[in-house]
Amino acid sequence: MLTKSRVTISPLFLILTSKLPEHRNLRAFFMVVIVLWHGFNIVVHIFLLILMFLFVFFFFFFFLMYGIIKKIKNNNLRAFVWCDLIGGCWVLTRQGLTKKKKKKKKKKKKKKKKKNTRENKQEKLDKEEKEAWKINLTKLTMNHLDPEDAIFLVDAFLDECKVDQHGQTKGGSKQSTKLCVWPDEDKDGQPLPKRCRAGEKRKRDSATVSSASVKSVSCAPSTSTTEDTVIIENFDSLIQDVRELLGSGDEQSFPSEWRNRQTTSLENWTVMRPFMVNNMLSSEKPKEGVCHHCGHKAAVVMCRDCLPRSLYCTACDLSTHEALVLHNRASMVEGFFRQLPPSTFVQQHEGGKFSYHEKDCMLPIVPPCCDCSTGQTSFSKGKPVILIGMNGRYNLFLPSVNCSCGKTLPVTISDLVESGYWPATVNFETLYMVDLFTTYEDLKITAPGMSRQAFVSMLECRTKLFGRSGKICGDTMQRAFLEWAYAKFEVDKLSQVQHFQCPACTPSMLAVAVDGNRKLYRFKSQPGPDGFFDGVFLANDADVSSFVDYIHETTGHNPGKGRCGAGQWTAARESANKSGSKLDEEGVEVAVCRHGVLLKGLNMFRGEIFAYPLYLQKQLASQTIQFFCSDVVCKYWPYLQKVVGHCPELEDLLNMRPFLSIMHAKAHSWMCELKWGGRNQEGAGTTIGEEVEQVNSFLSRAAICSKYMSKAVRTDMLTIQASGWNKRKAENLDRTLAKRYIKTVQRIAEATKDLEKLTTELSLQQDTVQQWVSDVQQWTSGATIQNDLQRTIEGLYLGIKQRKFQLYRQSGGNKRRHQLRRKIAVEKKALEVAINDHNATVGEVEKLPPPNELLAVDNYSWPWECHGDMERKKNVFDKVMLLARLKEEEFIVVREVKQHMEYMRSVAGLIEEFTFQLTEDTTGKCSTEGLMEKGREGLLCVLKRRLREVEAQLAKARTTYRSILGLQTLPLDDFSEEEDSENTSSTDEELGE
């Protein structure tokens, strides 16, 4: 309220009453304003002042403008200025109002978004509930639920859907409830299905459910039911309606189980990572406690090899680890773990002080036995010995065994080998654990590129890690390893192990593939002794050299390069001079079967000449081989026919049939592929002929080390790695054949459909298809007339394709690859010029595409060779040949399965027979003249173990083959063939699938 004191003391009121006595109206107006001014708070005061300021501003502004405009004499101009002034004021006012409206709209949108977000969350929850109902209802059947429970669940679901309807008011139509009658039941208590009445149609225009969704129909009572029972008519129809209702919405995509596991694992590790760092740090703190063995003294030493009783006091550590010298111990007396070598122990003094002392540690061995029956043995320190194992180097002493009868028993090599050690020299000053050699062998097979020096460096690092010291000689270790590997090879030979023989290709082999590997070269070095495995896998160099000289002298050779059409192949030579570079061996030529098993190899000294595969073919001629696969068989086979003409003793080699490798055929001319290609050879199945490339990808990884080795070591290491490759192939052979059989059966059905589809599109009859196949085969035997420009184009095309194919397969370094790339670039420019010259002289139909498009096509059909509809005929021809080869493959795989089983049974029979001979032989003349009595006893044990392994493989293969021959499901999804994992950089396997 307005107070009297505030009115009387107002200065403004006093001024107005004194200055405006004659203006009663104006005086009354100001009095009202002052009264209102005193009646409101400060906010209203500020608002009124702003209004007054704006009023005064606009008053003076218009008064000023009026004075200015009044001076304008032109009436039209004066009116224009007034209109412009008023219009500007209107525009400013409108913009201000528009900004206010926009702010209001933004506020409304934000409110709507928040509201929609809440509604969307609610809708998601509703959808999840509906999905849960869907899962429950799909599992709902009359065989598992009581009819009353089923009716209750469906009614509850429909009520839930009714509540979720959008736009439905509280006072909507109520659901009618009508009684129903149970239908007749069969003898098992199941309701008999009934058809819908004529004229009834189910309509569902939306996802909402109305009260009419449930239809209740009165049915005539049966003789087996009463009038008081109820049921829903056509329960299956109702379930279908509900499924349609649930399926009408957007289906949610659920992540796969694998993705869920990966996500969960990543989240768990993200949470655990800080804790793992803390755990690692906390594990570095020594544990304070009592000795786990005596139970009353403080623990000062921890041995992780003695878990779970890992804590030792000084006395228990000294007594326990006097024999367990190979354990890795750590001292805890300094507040951290200090690694202790076996010769160091901790001693406690008066006052609780500790000190380190040295002792002599003896090599743990199986002690030799004395002849006396009552004597007891004791050990004393002998000569120093170095032991090297997977944990590095140990400096120990060889024990000297003393018997109570007065005899001193020396430790011999047999005692060391029996104890699991292998001597580095005959004086056994350095010993190696056999476990170290087996690990090194596995690593050289799994990772062929690992060097010996890298392995030795790893052992030296582990020596330092456990508190020991000392260097390890790599040359000594390599020599001892090769001696152990050769002894192991001889034991395997006595136990009927054939390292270079394929179980599925014995006695009848379908195909053998031969190719060279130029990456396995070796630099010249000082001559040394022959290797342990000379002639086992890699043929003796002297024998190969004499055979090559004999062929060249007998036949007379052509030193030029071989040509396929207009293209040159460096591997297609009859002869070549020895390289004048710093190389000794220029590579390796190997032969493999169609399962990737290495059979034979030789060193190349003159590049890839025809005499090398001829030697391998001669060595393998004792086996029954149907096809001889090569990447240049189109030039090799005429050479073989020429050689046989001069050397009749080699005539049996012509019993094999030529086979051009599938992948290499892409770099040959079209006619050459049709004539020699493996897909067109009857009886070859789906053999790809590129199995040697898969093996070469494995052997090439060893080239980084083998090129610096001596000749003997290189031969031995390649033989060990090749035998290890074959061992893994043999172990997985049953799975490989099973997978091939299943894939072949599947591909037969696919190829049949593809051929039928193609013949339907071309409207061909069976007679026409056979005629087209015959036309293509006859066309390959004919000759084509080419001019010089056409031969140049075809030669450049094939040359570029061949160089690209050899870029990484035959080049072992960047320097050689750079040279090939430069030649490819030069030939591309020449090809572009030749194509332009050709296109300038021919019509539009016979023009050739640019070089890049031309090289992107394999076996391009040249317009001067392919006339009329020959290209369509070739497409049909390829489909027919593929189907024929697949049908052959099905029979071939079954035959190989039979040979595999028979081979393993024959090996088991040979082992049993040999075991019987050794058991019954008392004279020692059973092909074991060099073995002593203990050696024969050990061989019997080895044969028993080998027999057990063969029987286990036989049982495993029998189970696998029984399954696939009936086309039953096999758990082969988690298995990848060995060639898939070994040859990740090649696409050859894709051709064989």
mmCIF file of N, CA and C in Angstrom, residues 156-201:
data_model
loop_
_atom_site.group_PDB
_atom_site.id
_atom_site.type_symbol
_atom_site.label_atom_id
_atom_site.label_comp_id
_atom_site.label_asym_id
_atom_site.label_seq_id
_atom_site.Cartn_x
_atom_site.Cartn_y
_atom_site.Cartn_z
ATOM 1 N N ALA A 156 -3.915 -63.353 -22.272
ATOM 2 C CA ALA A 156 -3.092 -62.335 -21.620
ATOM 3 C C ALA A 156 -2.301 -61.540 -22.643
ATOM 4 N N PHE A 157 -1.788 -62.206 -23.668
ATOM 5 C CA PHE A 157 -1.028 -61.501 -24.709
ATOM 6 C C PHE A 157 -1.909 -60.535 -25.479
ATOM 7 N N LEU A 158 -3.128 -60.992 -25.839
ATOM 8 C CA LEU A 158 -4.035 -60.108 -26.584
ATOM 9 C C LEU A 158 -4.442 -58.903 -25.745
ATOM 10 N N ASP A 159 -4.621 -59.110 -24.452
ATOM 11 C CA ASP A 159 -4.917 -57.966 -23.589
ATOM 12 C C ASP A 159 -3.755 -56.993 -23.552
ATOM 13 N N GLU A 160 -2.529 -57.514 -23.550
ATOM 14 C CA GLU A 160 -1.376 -56.636 -23.535
ATOM 15 C C GLU A 160 -1.277 -55.813 -24.809
ATOM 16 N N CYS A 161 -1.513 -56.470 -25.958
ATOM 17 C CA CYS A 161 -1.503 -55.744 -27.231
ATOM 18 C C CYS A 161 -2.617 -54.692 -27.272
ATOM 19 N N LYS A 162 -3.771 -55.014 -26.690
ATOM 20 C CA LYS A 162 -4.896 -54.074 -26.689
ATOM 21 C C LYS A 162 -4.545 -52.836 -25.887
ATOM 22 N N VAL A 163 -3.818 -52.987 -24.770
ATOM 23 C CA VAL A 163 -3.451 -51.837 -23.953
ATOM 24 C C VAL A 163 -2.492 -50.923 -24.705
ATOM 25 N N ASP A 164 -1.618 -51.528 -25.554
ATOM 26 C CA ASP A 164 -0.607 -50.744 -26.266
ATOM 27 C C ASP A 164 -1.122 -50.051 -27.505
ATOM 28 N N GLN A 165 -2.364 -50.191 -27.864
ATOM 29 C CA GLN A 165 -2.894 -49.549 -29.065
ATOM 30 C C GLN A 165 -2.842 -48.040 -28.909
ATOM 31 N N HIS A 166 -2.379 -47.372 -30.003
ATOM 32 C CA HIS A 166 -2.338 -45.921 -30.009
ATOM 33 C C HIS A 166 -3.695 -45.359 -30.388
ATOM 34 N N GLY A 167 -4.126 -44.325 -29.655
ATOM 35 C CA GLY A 167 -5.392 -43.664 -29.980
ATOM 36 C C GLY A 167 -6.605 -44.300 -29.354
ATOM 37 N N GLN A 168 -6.403 -45.339 -28.553
ATOM 38 C CA GLN A 168 -7.553 -46.014 -27.950
ATOM 39 C C GLN A 168 -7.894 -45.330 -26.631
ATOM 40 N N THR A 169 -9.117 -44.957 -26.447
ATOM 41 C CA THR A 169 -9.565 -44.244 -25.242
ATOM 42 C C THR A 169 -9.944 -45.234 -24.165
ATOM 43 N N LYS A 170 -10.121 -44.657 -22.955
ATOM 44 C CA LYS A 170 -10.477 -45.514 -21.829
ATOM 45 C C LYS A 170 -11.877 -46.062 -21.972
ATOM 46 N N GLY A 171 -12.715 -45.322 -22.643
ATOM 47 C CA GLY A 171 -14.098 -45.787 -22.763
ATOM 48 C C GLY A 171 -14.363 -46.516 -24.036
ATOM 49 N N GLY A 172 -13.379 -47.221 -24.584
ATOM 50 C CA GLY A 172 -13.530 -47.934 -25.844
ATOM 51 C C GLY A 172 -14.451 -49.116 -25.697
ATOM 52 N N SER A 173 -14.538 -49.775 -26.830
ATOM 53 C CA SER A 173 -15.415 -50.945 -26.860
ATOM 54 C C SER A 173 -14.864 -52.023 -25.970
ATOM 55 N N LYS A 174 -15.730 -52.673 -25.287
ATOM 56 C CA LYS A 174 -15.317 -53.738 -24.386
ATOM 57 C C LYS A 174 -15.273 -55.055 -25.121
ATOM 58 N N GLN A 175 -14.388 -55.890 -24.653
ATOM 59 C CA GLN A 175 -14.190 -57.187 -25.294
ATOM 60 C C GLN A 175 -15.321 -58.115 -24.891
ATOM 61 N N SER A 176 -15.919 -58.693 -25.902
ATOM 62 C CA SER A 176 -17.034 -59.614 -25.638
ATOM 63 C C SER A 176 -16.499 -60.961 -25.232
ATOM 64 N N THR A 177 -17.110 -61.557 -24.312
ATOM 65 C CA THR A 177 -16.718 -62.892 -23.858
ATOM 66 C C THR A 177 -17.832 -63.861 -24.190
ATOM 67 N N LYS A 178 -17.481 -64.850 -24.978
ATOM 68 C CA LYS A 178 -18.460 -65.845 -25.383
ATOM 69 C C LYS A 178 -17.945 -67.224 -25.047
ATOM 70 N N LEU A 179 -18.844 -68.068 -24.734
ATOM 71 C CA LEU A 179 -18.461 -69.432 -24.407
ATOM 72 C C LEU A 179 -18.193 -70.204 -25.677
ATOM 73 N N CYS A 180 -17.208 -71.118 -25.597
ATOM 74 C CA CYS A 180 -16.867 -71.985 -26.731
ATOM 75 C C CYS A 180 -17.002 -73.429 -26.274
ATOM 76 N N VAL A 181 -16.949 -74.297 -27.217
ATOM 77 C CA VAL A 181 -17.135 -75.724 -26.961
ATOM 78 C C VAL A 181 -15.876 -76.453 -27.376
ATOM 79 N N TRP A 182 -15.424 -77.402 -26.568
ATOM 80 C CA TRP A 182 -14.253 -78.211 -26.931
ATOM 81 C C TRP A 182 -14.557 -79.044 -28.159
ATOM 82 N N PRO A 183 -13.635 -79.141 -29.128
ATOM 83 C CA PRO A 183 -13.865 -80.016 -30.280
ATOM 84 C C PRO A 183 -13.575 -81.466 -29.908
ATOM 85 N N ASP A 184 -13.805 -82.324 -30.881
ATOM 86 C CA ASP A 184 -13.516 -83.751 -30.672
ATOM 87 C C ASP A 184 -12.032 -83.973 -30.531
ATOM 88 N N GLU A 185 -11.651 -84.957 -29.757
ATOM 89 C CA GLU A 185 -10.248 -85.287 -29.545
ATOM 90 C C GLU A 185 -9.961 -86.677 -30.091
ATOM 91 N N ASP A 186 -8.692 -86.876 -30.504
ATOM 92 C CA ASP A 186 -8.301 -88.195 -31.000
ATOM 93 C C ASP A 186 -7.934 -89.083 -29.820
ATOM 94 N N LYS A 187 -7.401 -90.270 -30.141
ATOM 95 C CA LYS A 187 -7.105 -91.238 -29.088
ATOM 96 C C LYS A 187 -5.949 -90.796 -28.191
ATOM 97 N N ASP A 188 -5.072 -89.882 -28.708
ATOM 98 C CA ASP A 188 -3.957 -89.373 -27.906
ATOM 99 C C ASP A 188 -4.319 -88.134 -27.123
ATOM 100 N N GLY A 189 -5.567 -87.681 -27.205
ATOM 101 C CA GLY A 189 -5.984 -86.485 -26.479
ATOM 102 C C GLY A 189 -5.728 -85.196 -27.206
ATOM 103 N N GLN A 190 -5.351 -85.256 -28.511
ATOM 104 C CA GLN A 190 -5.071 -84.053 -29.268
ATOM 105 C C GLN A 190 -6.344 -83.564 -29.935
ATOM 106 N N PRO A 191 -6.577 -82.224 -30.008
ATOM 107 C CA PRO A 191 -7.788 -81.710 -30.671
ATOM 108 C C PRO A 191 -7.719 -81.937 -32.169
ATOM 109 N N LEU A 192 -8.854 -82.321 -32.726
ATOM 110 C CA LEU A 192 -8.911 -82.537 -34.166
ATOM 111 C C LEU A 192 -8.984 -81.190 -34.881
ATOM 112 N N PRO A 193 -8.162 -80.975 -35.930
ATOM 113 C CA PRO A 193 -8.191 -79.685 -36.627
ATOM 114 C C PRO A 193 -9.479 -79.533 -37.427
ATOM 115 N N LYS A 194 -9.952 -78.276 -37.517
ATOM 116 C CA LYS A 194 -11.165 -77.971 -38.262
ATOM 117 C C LYS A 194 -10.875 -76.872 -39.245
ATOM 118 N N ARG A 195 -11.528 -76.970 -40.395
ATOM 119 C CA ARG A 195 -11.369 -75.931 -41.399
ATOM 120 C C ARG A 195 -12.287 -74.761 -41.091
ATOM 121 N N CYS A 196 -11.866 -73.598 -41.578
ATOM 122 C CA CYS A 196 -12.682 -72.402 -41.373
ATOM 123 C C CYS A 196 -13.957 -72.515 -42.188
ATOM 124 N N ARG A 197 -14.997 -71.882 -41.709
ATOM 125 C CA ARG A 197 -16.263 -71.902 -42.427
ATOM 126 C C ARG A 197 -16.157 -71.111 -43.705
ATOM 127 N N ALA A 198 -17.022 -71.471 -44.637
ATOM 128 C CA ALA A 198 -16.996 -70.814 -45.950
ATOM 129 C C ALA A 198 -17.298 -69.343 -45.780
ATOM 130 N N GLY A 199 -16.533 -68.516 -46.506
ATOM 131 C CA GLY A 199 -16.772 -67.080 -46.462
ATOM 132 C C GLY A 199 -15.943 -66.360 -45.428
ATOM 133 N N GLU A 200 -15.279 -67.089 -44.493
ATOM 134 C CA GLU A 200 -14.476 -66.428 -43.481
ATOM 135 C C GLU A 200 -13.094 -66.086 -44.054
ATOM 136 N N LYS A 201 -12.681 -64.882 -43.817
ATOM 137 C CA LYS A 201 -11.361 -64.427 -44.241
ATOM 138 C C LYS A 201 -10.718 -63.654 -43.112
#
